[in-house]
PDB file of C-alpha atoms in Angstrom:
ATOM      1  CA  MET A   1      -9.634  -4.965 -42.931  1.00 45.00           C
ATOM      2  CA  SER A   2      -8.150  -6.170 -39.656  1.00 45.00           C
ATOM      3  CA  SER A   3      -7.505  -3.857 -36.769  1.00 44.00           C
ATOM      4  CA  ALA A   4      -3.786  -4.377 -37.281  1.00 44.00           C
ATOM      5  CA  ASP A   5      -4.049  -3.292 -40.952  1.00 46.00           C
ATOM      6  CA  SER A   6      -6.002  -0.129 -40.060  1.00 45.00           C
ATOM      7  CA  ARG A   7      -3.432   1.181 -37.627  1.00 46.00           C
ATOM      8  CA  GLN A   8      -1.364   4.160 -38.663  1.00 45.00           C
ATOM      9  CA  PRO A   9       2.331   3.436 -39.260  1.00 42.00           C
ATOM     10  CA  ALA A  10       4.513   4.326 -36.308  1.00 46.00           C
ATOM     11  CA  ARG A  11       6.098   7.769 -36.535  1.00 44.00           C
ATOM     12  CA  MET A  12       9.858   7.998 -36.484  1.00 42.00           C
ATOM     13  CA  PRO A  13      11.080  10.005 -33.491  1.00 48.00           C
ATOM     14  CA  SER A  14      12.143  13.572 -34.236  1.00 51.00           C
ATOM     15  CA  PRO A  15      15.906  14.141 -34.216  1.00 51.00           C
ATOM     16  CA  CYS A  16      17.177  15.580 -30.959  1.00 54.00           C
ATOM     17  CA  HIS A  17      18.139  19.249 -31.282  1.00 50.00           C
ATOM     18  CA  PHE A  18      19.157  19.636 -27.641  1.00 53.00           C
ATOM     19  CA  GLU A  19      19.188  17.237 -24.711  1.00 56.00           C
ATOM     20  CA  ASP A  20      19.199  18.621 -21.185  1.00 58.00           C
ATOM     21  CA  SER A  21      20.787  17.064 -18.114  1.00 62.00           C
ATOM     22  CA  ALA A  22      17.553  15.192 -17.342  1.00 70.00           C
ATOM     23  CA  GLY A  23      17.603  13.499 -20.748  1.00 70.00           C
ATOM     24  CA  THR A  24      14.713  15.538 -22.143  1.00 67.00           C
ATOM     25  CA  CYS A  25      15.025  15.908 -25.922  1.00 62.00           C
ATOM     26  CA  PHE A  26      13.969  19.132 -27.614  1.00 54.00           C
ATOM     27  CA  PRO A  27      13.301  19.077 -31.405  1.00 54.00           C
ATOM     28  CA  ALA A  28      14.765  21.696 -33.716  1.00 50.00           C
ATOM     29  CA  PRO A  29      12.601  24.698 -34.615  1.00 50.00           C
ATOM     30  CA  SER A  30      10.954  24.012 -37.952  1.00 51.00           C
ATOM     31  CA  ARG A  31      11.219  27.582 -39.265  1.00 67.00           C
ATOM     32  CA  GLY A  32      14.798  28.094 -38.230  1.00 82.00           C
ATOM     33  CA  ALA A  33      15.848  31.722 -38.434  1.00 88.00           C
ATOM     34  CA  CYS A  34      12.707  32.827 -40.312  1.00 90.00           C
ATOM     35  CA  GLY A  35       9.535  34.124 -38.704  1.00 83.00           C
ATOM     36  CA  ARG A  36       8.701  33.824 -35.032  1.00 86.00           C
ATOM     37  CA  PRO A  37      10.116  30.899 -33.069  1.00 86.00           C
ATOM     38  CA  ALA A  38       8.003  28.806 -30.709  1.00 83.00           C
ATOM     39  CA  ALA A  39       9.897  30.409 -27.827  1.00 85.00           C
ATOM     40  CA  GLY A  40      12.270  33.333 -27.500  1.00 90.00           C
ATOM     41  CA  ARG A  41      12.956  36.263 -29.783  1.00 94.00           C
ATOM     42  CA  PRO A  42      13.052  36.099 -33.599  1.00 95.00           C
ATOM     43  CA  ALA A  43      16.470  36.099 -35.227  1.00 96.00           C
ATOM     44  CA  PHE A  44      15.836  38.953 -37.674  1.00 97.00           C
ATOM     45  CA  VAL A  45      14.004  42.273 -37.385  1.00 96.00           C
ATOM     46  CA  GLN A  46      11.226  41.327 -39.804  1.00 96.00           C
ATOM     47  CA  GLY A  47      10.037  38.661 -37.373  1.00 95.00           C
ATOM     48  CA  ALA A  48       9.708  41.095 -34.451  1.00 96.00           C
ATOM     49  CA  THR A  49       6.647  43.144 -33.591  1.00 96.00           C
ATOM     50  CA  VAL A  50       6.712  46.941 -33.488  1.00 96.00           C
ATOM     51  CA  THR A  51       6.329  46.789 -29.713  1.00 96.00           C
ATOM     52  CA  GLU A  52       9.341  44.497 -29.398  1.00 95.00           C
ATOM     53  CA  LEU A  53      11.477  46.709 -31.618  1.00 95.00           C
ATOM     54  CA  CYS A  54      10.518  49.925 -29.834  1.00 94.00           C
ATOM     55  CA  GLU A  55      10.279  48.939 -26.178  1.00 94.00           C
ATOM     56  CA  LYS A  56      14.010  49.365 -25.469  1.00 92.00           C
ATOM     57  CA  ASN A  57      16.880  51.599 -26.471  1.00 89.00           C
ATOM     58  CA  PRO A  58      20.043  50.348 -28.209  1.00 87.00           C
ATOM     59  CA  PRO A  59      21.603  47.877 -28.181  1.00 88.00           C
ATOM     60  CA  TYR A  60      18.481  45.878 -27.215  1.00 91.00           C
ATOM     61  CA  GLY A  61      15.905  47.898 -29.164  1.00 91.00           C
ATOM     62  CA  PHE A  62      15.384  50.561 -31.809  1.00 91.00           C
ATOM     63  CA  GLY A  63      14.070  53.257 -29.459  1.00 90.00           C
ATOM     64  CA  PRO A  64      15.615  56.314 -31.197  1.00 87.00           C
ATOM     65  CA  LEU A  65      14.410  55.158 -34.606  1.00 88.00           C
ATOM     66  CA  CYS A  66      10.922  54.581 -33.212  1.00 91.00           C
ATOM     67  CA  ARG A  67      10.788  58.116 -31.798  1.00 90.00           C
ATOM     68  CA  ALA A  68      11.837  59.809 -35.054  1.00 87.00           C
ATOM     69  CA  ALA A  69       9.332  61.816 -37.073  1.00 87.00           C
ATOM     70  CA  ASP A  70       9.263  59.261 -39.898  1.00 87.00           C
ATOM     71  CA  SER A  71       9.240  56.222 -37.619  1.00 92.00           C
ATOM     72  CA  SER A  72       6.179  54.685 -39.277  1.00 94.00           C
ATOM     73  CA  SER A  73       7.838  54.389 -42.687  1.00 94.00           C
ATOM     74  CA  SER A  74      11.119  53.212 -41.136  1.00 93.00           C
ATOM     75  CA  LEU A  75       9.436  50.487 -39.105  1.00 95.00           C
ATOM     76  CA  ARG A  76       7.343  49.444 -42.081  1.00 95.00           C
ATOM     77  CA  MET A  77      10.545  49.124 -44.115  1.00 96.00           C
ATOM     78  CA  LEU A  78      12.285  47.029 -41.434  1.00 95.00           C
ATOM     79  CA  ARG A  79       9.359  44.697 -40.860  1.00 94.00           C
ATOM     80  CA  GLY A  80       8.954  44.234 -44.617  1.00 95.00           C
ATOM     81  CA  LEU A  81      12.488  42.932 -45.160  1.00 95.00           C
ATOM     82  CA  ARG A  82      12.835  39.532 -46.821  1.00 93.00           C
ATOM     83  CA  ASP A  83      13.790  36.333 -45.049  1.00 94.00           C
ATOM     84  CA  PRO A  84      16.812  34.441 -46.383  1.00 93.00           C
ATOM     85  CA  ALA A  85      16.072  31.771 -48.989  1.00 91.00           C
ATOM     86  CA  ARG A  86      17.199  29.062 -46.567  1.00 91.00           C
ATOM     87  CA  CYS A  87      16.192  29.394 -42.931  1.00 92.00           C
ATOM     88  CA  PHE A  88      17.319  26.116 -41.375  1.00 93.00           C
ATOM     89  CA  TYR A  89      20.466  23.965 -41.546  1.00 95.00           C
ATOM     90  CA  ARG A  90      20.899  20.532 -40.031  1.00 93.00           C
ATOM     91  CA  SER A  91      24.395  21.261 -38.748  1.00 96.00           C
ATOM     92  CA  CYS A  92      26.445  24.455 -38.421  1.00 97.00           C
ATOM     93  CA  ALA A  93      30.042  25.287 -37.598  1.00 98.00           C
ATOM     94  CA  VAL A  94      30.512  28.628 -35.837  1.00 98.00           C
ATOM     95  CA  VAL A  95      34.158  29.541 -36.345  1.00 98.00           C
ATOM     96  CA  GLY A  96      35.904  32.017 -34.082  1.00 95.00           C
ATOM     97  CA  ALA A  97      39.305  33.584 -34.642  1.00 93.00           C
ATOM     98  CA  SER A  98      41.330  32.175 -31.745  1.00 91.00           C
ATOM     99  CA  GLY A  99      44.960  31.287 -32.255  1.00 90.00           C
ATOM    100  CA  ASN A 100      44.116  27.781 -31.078  1.00 90.00           C
ATOM    101  CA  LEU A 101      43.046  27.044 -34.674  1.00 93.00           C
ATOM    102  CA  LEU A 102      46.695  27.175 -35.772  1.00 92.00           C
ATOM    103  CA  GLY A 103      47.773  23.601 -36.421  1.00 93.00           C
ATOM    104  CA  SER A 104      44.349  22.275 -35.410  1.00 94.00           C
ATOM    105  CA  ARG A 105      43.581  20.499 -38.722  1.00 97.00           C
ATOM    106  CA  TYR A 106      39.860  21.183 -38.127  1.00 97.00           C
ATOM    107  CA  GLY A 107      39.349  22.549 -41.633  1.00 98.00           C
ATOM    108  CA  ALA A 108      37.805  19.455 -43.227  1.00 98.00           C
ATOM    109  CA  GLU A 109      35.476  18.999 -40.248  1.00 98.00           C
ATOM    110  CA  ILE A 110      34.445  22.663 -40.370  1.00 98.00           C
ATOM    111  CA  ASP A 111      33.702  22.486 -44.088  1.00 98.00           C
ATOM    112  CA  SER A 112      31.674  19.275 -43.670  1.00 98.00           C
ATOM    113  CA  HIS A 113      28.812  21.107 -41.907  1.00 98.00           C
ATOM    114  CA  ASP A 114      25.741  22.298 -43.807  1.00 96.00           C
ATOM    115  CA  ALA A 115      26.613  25.912 -42.956  1.00 98.00           C
ATOM    116  CA  VAL A 116      29.819  27.601 -41.832  1.00 98.00           C
ATOM    117  CA  VAL A 117      29.329  30.804 -39.822  1.00 98.00           C
ATOM    118  CA  ARG A 118      32.308  33.145 -39.407  1.00 98.00           C
ATOM    119  CA  ILE A 119      32.557  36.233 -37.227  1.00 96.00           C
ATOM    120  CA  ASN A 120      33.269  39.817 -38.239  1.00 93.00           C
ATOM    121  CA  LEU A 121      35.966  39.915 -40.925  1.00 92.00           C
ATOM    122  CA  ALA A 122      37.888  36.831 -39.756  1.00 94.00           C
ATOM    123  CA  PRO A 123      39.149  35.162 -42.947  1.00 95.00           C
ATOM    124  CA  ASP A 124      38.735  31.637 -44.235  1.00 96.00           C
ATOM    125  CA  GLY A 125      41.771  29.605 -45.322  1.00 96.00           C
ATOM    126  CA  PRO A 126      42.335  31.058 -48.812  1.00 96.00           C
ATOM    127  CA  MET A 127      41.806  34.602 -47.530  1.00 96.00           C
ATOM    128  CA  THR A 128      44.304  34.061 -44.700  1.00 94.00           C
ATOM    129  CA  ALA A 129      46.945  32.802 -47.120  1.00 94.00           C
ATOM    130  CA  ARG A 130      46.719  36.138 -48.954  1.00 94.00           C
ATOM    131  CA  SER A 131      47.045  38.216 -45.773  1.00 90.00           C
ATOM    132  CA  LYS A 132      50.296  40.085 -45.151  1.00 87.00           C
ATOM    133  CA  ALA A 133      49.831  39.677 -41.392  1.00 86.00           C
ATOM    134  CA  ALA A 134      49.468  35.880 -41.517  1.00 89.00           C
ATOM    135  CA  PRO A 135      52.322  33.849 -40.001  1.00 88.00           C
ATOM    136  CA  HIS A 136      52.666  31.887 -43.274  1.00 90.00           C
ATOM    137  CA  ARG A 137      51.238  31.922 -46.811  1.00 92.00           C
ATOM    138  CA  HIS A 138      50.720  28.192 -47.454  1.00 95.00           C
ATOM    139  CA  GLU A 139      47.076  27.985 -48.566  1.00 97.00           C
ATOM    140  CA  PRO A 140      46.611  24.186 -48.219  1.00 97.00           C
ATOM    141  CA  THR A 141      47.741  24.400 -44.583  1.00 96.00           C
ATOM    142  CA  TRP A 142      45.329  27.246 -43.841  1.00 96.00           C
ATOM    143  CA  ILE A 143      42.468  25.337 -45.433  1.00 97.00           C
ATOM    144  CA  SER A 144      43.450  22.304 -43.362  1.00 97.00           C
ATOM    145  CA  ASP A 145      43.303  24.381 -40.160  1.00 97.00           C
ATOM    146  CA  VAL A 146      40.370  26.787 -40.602  1.00 97.00           C
ATOM    147  CA  GLY A 147      38.447  25.537 -43.652  1.00 98.00           C
ATOM    148  CA  ALA A 148      37.631  27.164 -46.962  1.00 98.00           C
ATOM    149  CA  ARG A 149      33.861  27.705 -46.771  1.00 98.00           C
ATOM    150  CA  THR A 150      31.814  30.614 -45.423  1.00 98.00           C
ATOM    151  CA  THR A 151      28.027  30.414 -45.623  1.00 98.00           C
ATOM    152  CA  TRP A 152      27.181  33.230 -43.221  1.00 98.00           C
ATOM    153  CA  ARG A 153      29.239  36.037 -41.768  1.00 97.00           C
ATOM    154  CA  VAL A 154      27.975  37.732 -38.586  1.00 98.00           C
ATOM    155  CA  LEU A 155      29.307  41.243 -38.160  1.00 95.00           C
ATOM    156  CA  THR A 156      28.503  44.662 -36.776  1.00 94.00           C
ATOM    157  CA  MET A 157      27.407  47.571 -38.928  1.00 91.00           C
ATOM    158  CA  GLU A 158      30.816  49.104 -38.161  1.00 89.00           C
ATOM    159  CA  GLY A 159      32.512  46.067 -39.709  1.00 90.00           C
ATOM    160  CA  TYR A 160      30.115  46.140 -42.650  1.00 91.00           C
ATOM    161  CA  GLY A 161      31.377  49.634 -43.369  1.00 88.00           C
ATOM    162  CA  TYR A 162      34.731  48.168 -44.477  1.00 89.00           C
ATOM    163  CA  LEU A 163      33.170  46.119 -47.294  1.00 91.00           C
ATOM    164  CA  THR A 164      33.292  47.411 -50.863  1.00 90.00           C
ATOM    165  CA  HIS A 165      29.532  46.932 -51.284  1.00 90.00           C
ATOM    166  CA  TYR A 166      28.656  49.042 -48.247  1.00 88.00           C
ATOM    167  CA  SER A 167      26.149  51.481 -49.704  1.00 88.00           C
ATOM    168  CA  ARG A 168      28.261  54.575 -49.032  1.00 86.00           C
ATOM    169  CA  PHE A 169      31.069  53.106 -51.162  1.00 90.00           C
ATOM    170  CA  TRP A 170      28.804  51.423 -53.733  1.00 92.00           C
ATOM    171  CA  LEU A 171      26.214  54.090 -54.603  1.00 91.00           C
ATOM    172  CA  ALA A 172      26.873  57.121 -56.757  1.00 93.00           C
ATOM    173  CA  PRO A 173      26.265  60.622 -55.313  1.00 93.00           C
ATOM    174  CA  PRO A 174      24.240  61.930 -53.602  1.00 91.00           C
ATOM    175  CA  HIS A 175      23.741  58.681 -51.656  1.00 87.00           C
ATOM    176  CA  GLY A 176      27.388  57.600 -51.633  1.00 88.00           C
ATOM    177  CA  HIS A 177      30.865  57.991 -53.091  1.00 90.00           C
ATOM    178  CA  GLY A 178      30.708  55.085 -55.532  1.00 92.00           C
ATOM    179  CA  SER A 179      29.692  54.713 -59.152  1.00 93.00           C
ATOM    180  CA  HIS A 180      26.588  52.505 -59.099  1.00 92.00           C
ATOM    181  CA  PRO A 181      23.086  53.954 -59.595  1.00 92.00           C
ATOM    182  CA  ASN A 182      21.541  51.309 -57.328  1.00 91.00           C
ATOM    183  CA  MET A 183      22.495  48.269 -55.242  1.00 91.00           C
ATOM    184  CA  SER A 184      22.121  45.702 -58.032  1.00 90.00           C
ATOM    185  CA  GLY A 185      25.173  43.515 -58.538  1.00 91.00           C
ATOM    186  CA  VAL A 186      26.248  43.345 -54.882  1.00 92.00           C
ATOM    187  CA  PRO A 187      27.909  40.044 -53.865  1.00 91.00           C
ATOM    188  CA  GLN A 188      25.517  37.241 -52.911  1.00 93.00           C
ATOM    189  CA  ASP A 189      28.045  35.047 -51.101  1.00 94.00           C
ATOM    190  CA  PRO A 190      28.519  34.819 -48.203  1.00 96.00           C
ATOM    191  CA  LEU A 191      25.260  35.864 -46.590  1.00 97.00           C
ATOM    192  CA  LEU A 192      25.665  38.616 -43.999  1.00 97.00           C
ATOM    193  CA  ALA A 193      23.867  38.853 -40.653  1.00 98.00           C
ATOM    194  CA  VAL A 194      24.426  42.363 -39.331  1.00 96.00           C
ATOM    195  CA  VAL A 195      24.157  43.781 -35.810  1.00 94.00           C
ATOM    196  CA  CYS A 196      23.173  47.442 -35.549  1.00 88.00           C
ATOM    197  CA  HIS A 197      24.063  48.684 -32.078  1.00 77.00           C
ATOM    198  CA  GLU A 198      22.958  52.304 -32.521  1.00 69.00           C
ATOM    199  CA  PRO A 199      19.897  52.495 -34.806  1.00 59.00           C
ATOM    200  CA  GLY A 200      18.267  55.877 -35.244  1.00 53.00           C
ATOM    201  CA  ARG A 201      17.234  58.567 -37.706  1.00 49.00           C
ATOM    202  CA  ASN A 202      20.469  60.555 -37.606  1.00 57.00           C
ATOM    203  CA  MET A 203      22.922  58.011 -36.262  1.00 59.00           C
ATOM    204  CA  GLY A 204      25.633  57.253 -38.805  1.00 70.00           C
ATOM    205  CA  ARG A 205      25.701  53.845 -40.436  1.00 78.00           C
ATOM    206  CA  CYS A 206      22.564  52.748 -38.588  1.00 83.00           C
ATOM    207  CA  ARG A 207      20.316  55.633 -39.569  1.00 84.00           C
ATOM    208  CA  ALA A 208      17.102  54.659 -41.326  1.00 87.00           C
ATOM    209  CA  GLU A 209      18.216  55.814 -44.780  1.00 86.00           C
ATOM    210  CA  ARG A 210      21.397  53.721 -44.617  1.00 86.00           C
ATOM    211  CA  LEU A 211      19.497  50.688 -43.323  1.00 90.00           C
ATOM    212  CA  ALA A 212      17.114  50.956 -46.275  1.00 91.00           C
ATOM    213  CA  HIS A 213      20.005  51.152 -48.757  1.00 89.00           C
ATOM    214  CA  THR A 214      21.689  48.129 -47.182  1.00 91.00           C
ATOM    215  CA  PHE A 215      18.815  45.753 -46.478  1.00 94.00           C
ATOM    216  CA  ALA A 216      15.673  46.807 -48.369  1.00 94.00           C
ATOM    217  CA  HIS A 217      16.607  46.186 -51.997  1.00 91.00           C
ATOM    218  CA  SER A 218      15.761  43.146 -54.090  1.00 90.00           C
ATOM    219  CA  GLU A 219      19.339  41.857 -54.399  1.00 91.00           C
ATOM    220  CA  SER A 220      20.330  42.224 -50.767  1.00 94.00           C
ATOM    221  CA  ALA A 221      22.206  39.269 -49.290  1.00 95.00           C
ATOM    222  CA  SER A 222      22.374  41.036 -45.913  1.00 96.00           C
ATOM    223  CA  TYR A 223      19.957  40.512 -43.030  1.00 97.00           C
ATOM    224  CA  LEU A 224      19.487  42.726 -39.980  1.00 96.00           C
ATOM    225  CA  ILE A 225      19.618  40.920 -36.652  1.00 97.00           C
ATOM    226  CA  ASN A 226      16.768  41.590 -34.251  1.00 96.00           C
ATOM    227  CA  PRO A 227      18.056  43.717 -31.328  1.00 94.00           C
ATOM    228  CA  GLY A 228      15.780  41.652 -29.106  1.00 95.00           C
ATOM    229  CA  LEU A 229      18.071  38.688 -29.759  1.00 95.00           C
ATOM    230  CA  LEU A 230      20.898  40.608 -28.079  1.00 92.00           C
ATOM    231  CA  GLY A 231      18.631  41.238 -25.110  1.00 91.00           C
ATOM    232  CA  GLU A 232      17.805  37.544 -24.961  1.00 92.00           C
ATOM    233  CA  ILE A 233      21.523  36.688 -24.869  1.00 89.00           C
ATOM    234  CA  ALA A 234      22.158  39.233 -22.132  1.00 87.00           C
ATOM    235  CA  SER A 235      19.274  37.901 -20.043  1.00 87.00           C
ATOM    236  CA  ASP A 236      20.016  34.211 -20.559  1.00 84.00           C
ATOM    237  CA  GLU A 237      23.810  34.164 -20.490  1.00 81.00           C
ATOM    238  CA  PHE A 238      25.097  37.309 -18.763  1.00 78.00           C
ATOM    239  CA  ARG A 239      22.899  37.759 -15.692  1.00 77.00           C
ATOM    240  CA  GLY A 240      24.999  39.229 -12.912  1.00 73.00           C
ATOM    241  CA  VAL A 241      28.056  39.678 -15.131  1.00 74.00           C
ATOM    242  CA  ARG A 242      29.662  43.077 -14.637  1.00 74.00           C
ATOM    243  CA  GLY A 243      31.205  45.104 -17.429  1.00 70.00           C
ATOM    244  CA  GLN A 244      29.414  43.288 -20.272  1.00 69.00           C
ATOM    245  CA  LYS A 245      27.237  46.039 -21.725  1.00 73.00           C
ATOM    246  CA  THR A 246      26.733  44.409 -25.118  1.00 82.00           C
ATOM    247  CA  PRO A 247      27.158  40.749 -26.102  1.00 87.00           C
ATOM    248  CA  SER A 248      30.186  40.166 -28.302  1.00 90.00           C
ATOM    249  CA  THR A 249      29.701  39.464 -31.987  1.00 94.00           C
ATOM    250  CA  GLY A 250      30.834  35.905 -31.321  1.00 94.00           C
ATOM    251  CA  MET A 251      28.038  35.422 -28.812  1.00 93.00           C
ATOM    252  CA  VAL A 252      25.542  36.876 -31.298  1.00 95.00           C
ATOM    253  CA  ALA A 253      26.789  34.407 -33.917  1.00 97.00           C
ATOM    254  CA  ILE A 254      26.214  31.518 -31.509  1.00 96.00           C
ATOM    255  CA  ALA A 255      22.724  32.798 -30.673  1.00 95.00           C
ATOM    256  CA  LEU A 256      21.852  33.122 -34.373  1.00 96.00           C
ATOM    257  CA  ALA A 257      23.150  29.614 -35.047  1.00 96.00           C
ATOM    258  CA  ARG A 258      21.005  28.256 -32.229  1.00 94.00           C
ATOM    259  CA  LYS A 259      17.975  29.700 -34.032  1.00 94.00           C
ATOM    260  CA  MET A 260      18.767  28.372 -37.496  1.00 95.00           C
ATOM    261  CA  CYS A 261      20.720  25.144 -36.956  1.00 95.00           C
ATOM    262  CA  GLY A 262      19.766  21.674 -35.781  1.00 93.00           C
ATOM    263  CA  ALA A 263      23.203  21.231 -34.197  1.00 95.00           C
ATOM    264  CA  VAL A 264      25.812  23.896 -33.442  1.00 96.00           C
ATOM    265  CA  HIS A 265      29.546  23.124 -33.280  1.00 97.00           C
ATOM    266  CA  LEU A 266      32.067  25.726 -32.086  1.00 97.00           C
ATOM    267  CA  TYR A 267      35.633  26.070 -33.344  1.00 96.00           C
ATOM    268  CA  GLY A 268      38.281  28.648 -32.560  1.00 93.00           C
ATOM    269  CA  PHE A 269      36.846  30.162 -29.386  1.00 91.00           C
ATOM    270  CA  GLY A 270      39.021  31.052 -26.403  1.00 79.00           C
ATOM    271  CA  ASN A 271      39.614  33.776 -23.851  1.00 68.00           C
ATOM    272  CA  GLY A 272      43.204  34.467 -24.857  1.00 60.00           C
ATOM    273  CA  SER A 273      44.573  33.494 -21.451  1.00 59.00           C
ATOM    274  CA  CYS A 274      47.040  30.971 -22.886  1.00 61.00           C
ATOM    275  CA  GLY A 275      50.327  32.803 -23.311  1.00 58.00           C
ATOM    276  CA  SER A 276      51.547  30.414 -25.995  1.00 62.00           C
ATOM    277  CA  SER A 277      48.583  31.092 -28.306  1.00 70.00           C
ATOM    278  CA  CYS A 278      47.955  34.144 -30.445  1.00 79.00           C
ATOM    279  CA  TYR A 279      44.694  35.998 -29.882  1.00 80.00           C
ATOM    280  CA  HIS A 280      43.790  35.868 -33.597  1.00 87.00           C
ATOM    281  CA  PHE A 281      45.066  33.095 -35.858  1.00 90.00           C
ATOM    282  CA  TYR A 282      45.304  35.401 -38.860  1.00 88.00           C
ATOM    283  CA  GLU A 283      47.557  38.039 -37.288  1.00 85.00           C
ATOM    284  CA  CYS A 284      49.909  35.893 -35.249  1.00 78.00           C
ATOM    285  CA  THR A 285      53.401  37.369 -35.504  1.00 64.00           C
ATOM    286  CA  ALA A 286      56.788  36.664 -34.005  1.00 51.00           C
ATOM    287  CA  SER A 287      56.060  39.219 -31.272  1.00 48.00           C
ATOM    288  CA  GLY A 288      53.590  36.785 -29.721  1.00 44.00           C
ATOM    289  CA  SER A 289      49.942  36.915 -28.802  1.00 43.00           C
ATOM    290  CA  ASN A 290      47.794  39.984 -28.465  1.00 43.00           C
ATOM    291  CA  PRO A 291      46.007  40.904 -25.234  1.00 38.00           C
ATOM    292  CA  SER A 292      42.441  39.684 -25.002  1.00 36.00           C
ATOM    293  CA  GLN A 293      39.198  40.202 -23.183  1.00 33.00           C
ATOM    294  CA  ASP A 294      37.915  37.346 -21.056  1.00 34.00           C
ATOM    295  CA  HIS A 295      34.413  36.091 -21.893  1.00 32.00           C
ATOM    296  CA  PHE A 296      32.096  34.962 -19.131  1.00 30.00           C
ATOM    297  CA  LEU A 297      28.984  32.824 -19.427  1.00 33.00           C
ATOM    298  CA  ASN A 298      26.330  32.348 -16.793  1.00 31.00           C
ATOM    299  CA  VAL A 299      25.942  28.579 -16.989  1.00 30.00           C
ATOM    300  CA  SER A 300      24.333  27.997 -13.614  1.00 26.00           C
TER     301      SER A 300
END
């Protein structure tokens, strides 16, 4: 066999996940949102070590939970949670709720991505058309502007508490006020990535018992975001920024997408400073836009 025949075939270059200003190309993480990344904090609690979970207090750690009398069983439960069935997507749309989506006609582009990530309880097109607060009820137009798909929804535990399958509403007494003996039958779509700002043994929706009911059953389609990811956002993006105690849910959604997506595309983000635009597209009324909070990024 000639030397030319014995050579290995040339490898195709890896797709570029991120290119910096010097032209250096960084490949996408192979494990996406599952397990430990090559650099930075894991996306979900089950990928974090006990030390990482316990070294800080909320919102960047689970300090109160770690100091509780039954901390060992609680931490074992959290670190034993399942990863999602799919951990990596080639392309993701992260969709905010800015009024600049009205008339944008971005819906088809949003829906063309492998995953569509929405924030808190912001609705998709069909949901908006059914909303009493929406400026119009024409479903095809809403789908044309904001899309019809939702793969993931990133929300706080407070927002989760409004859903019908929140354990307090789903489970029968003594664990809740519902009628179900267990959490079987909860919706599987969309997937939920949940931020718990105040985890602890006796701390409302984020107490250990409630976390177990929400995340630690075999049919759960909800995943608990690692508090260390919030700390990573604060360190990387908000150094020197005053008055930003906790990263917004929108920033957490972007950070999660950066972990699990080969390319991240943002739609419907804004600081609300444009007087002609409503703050939220789904509650834009004749009275005009709502006041907003400016968002600052440390991009230096």
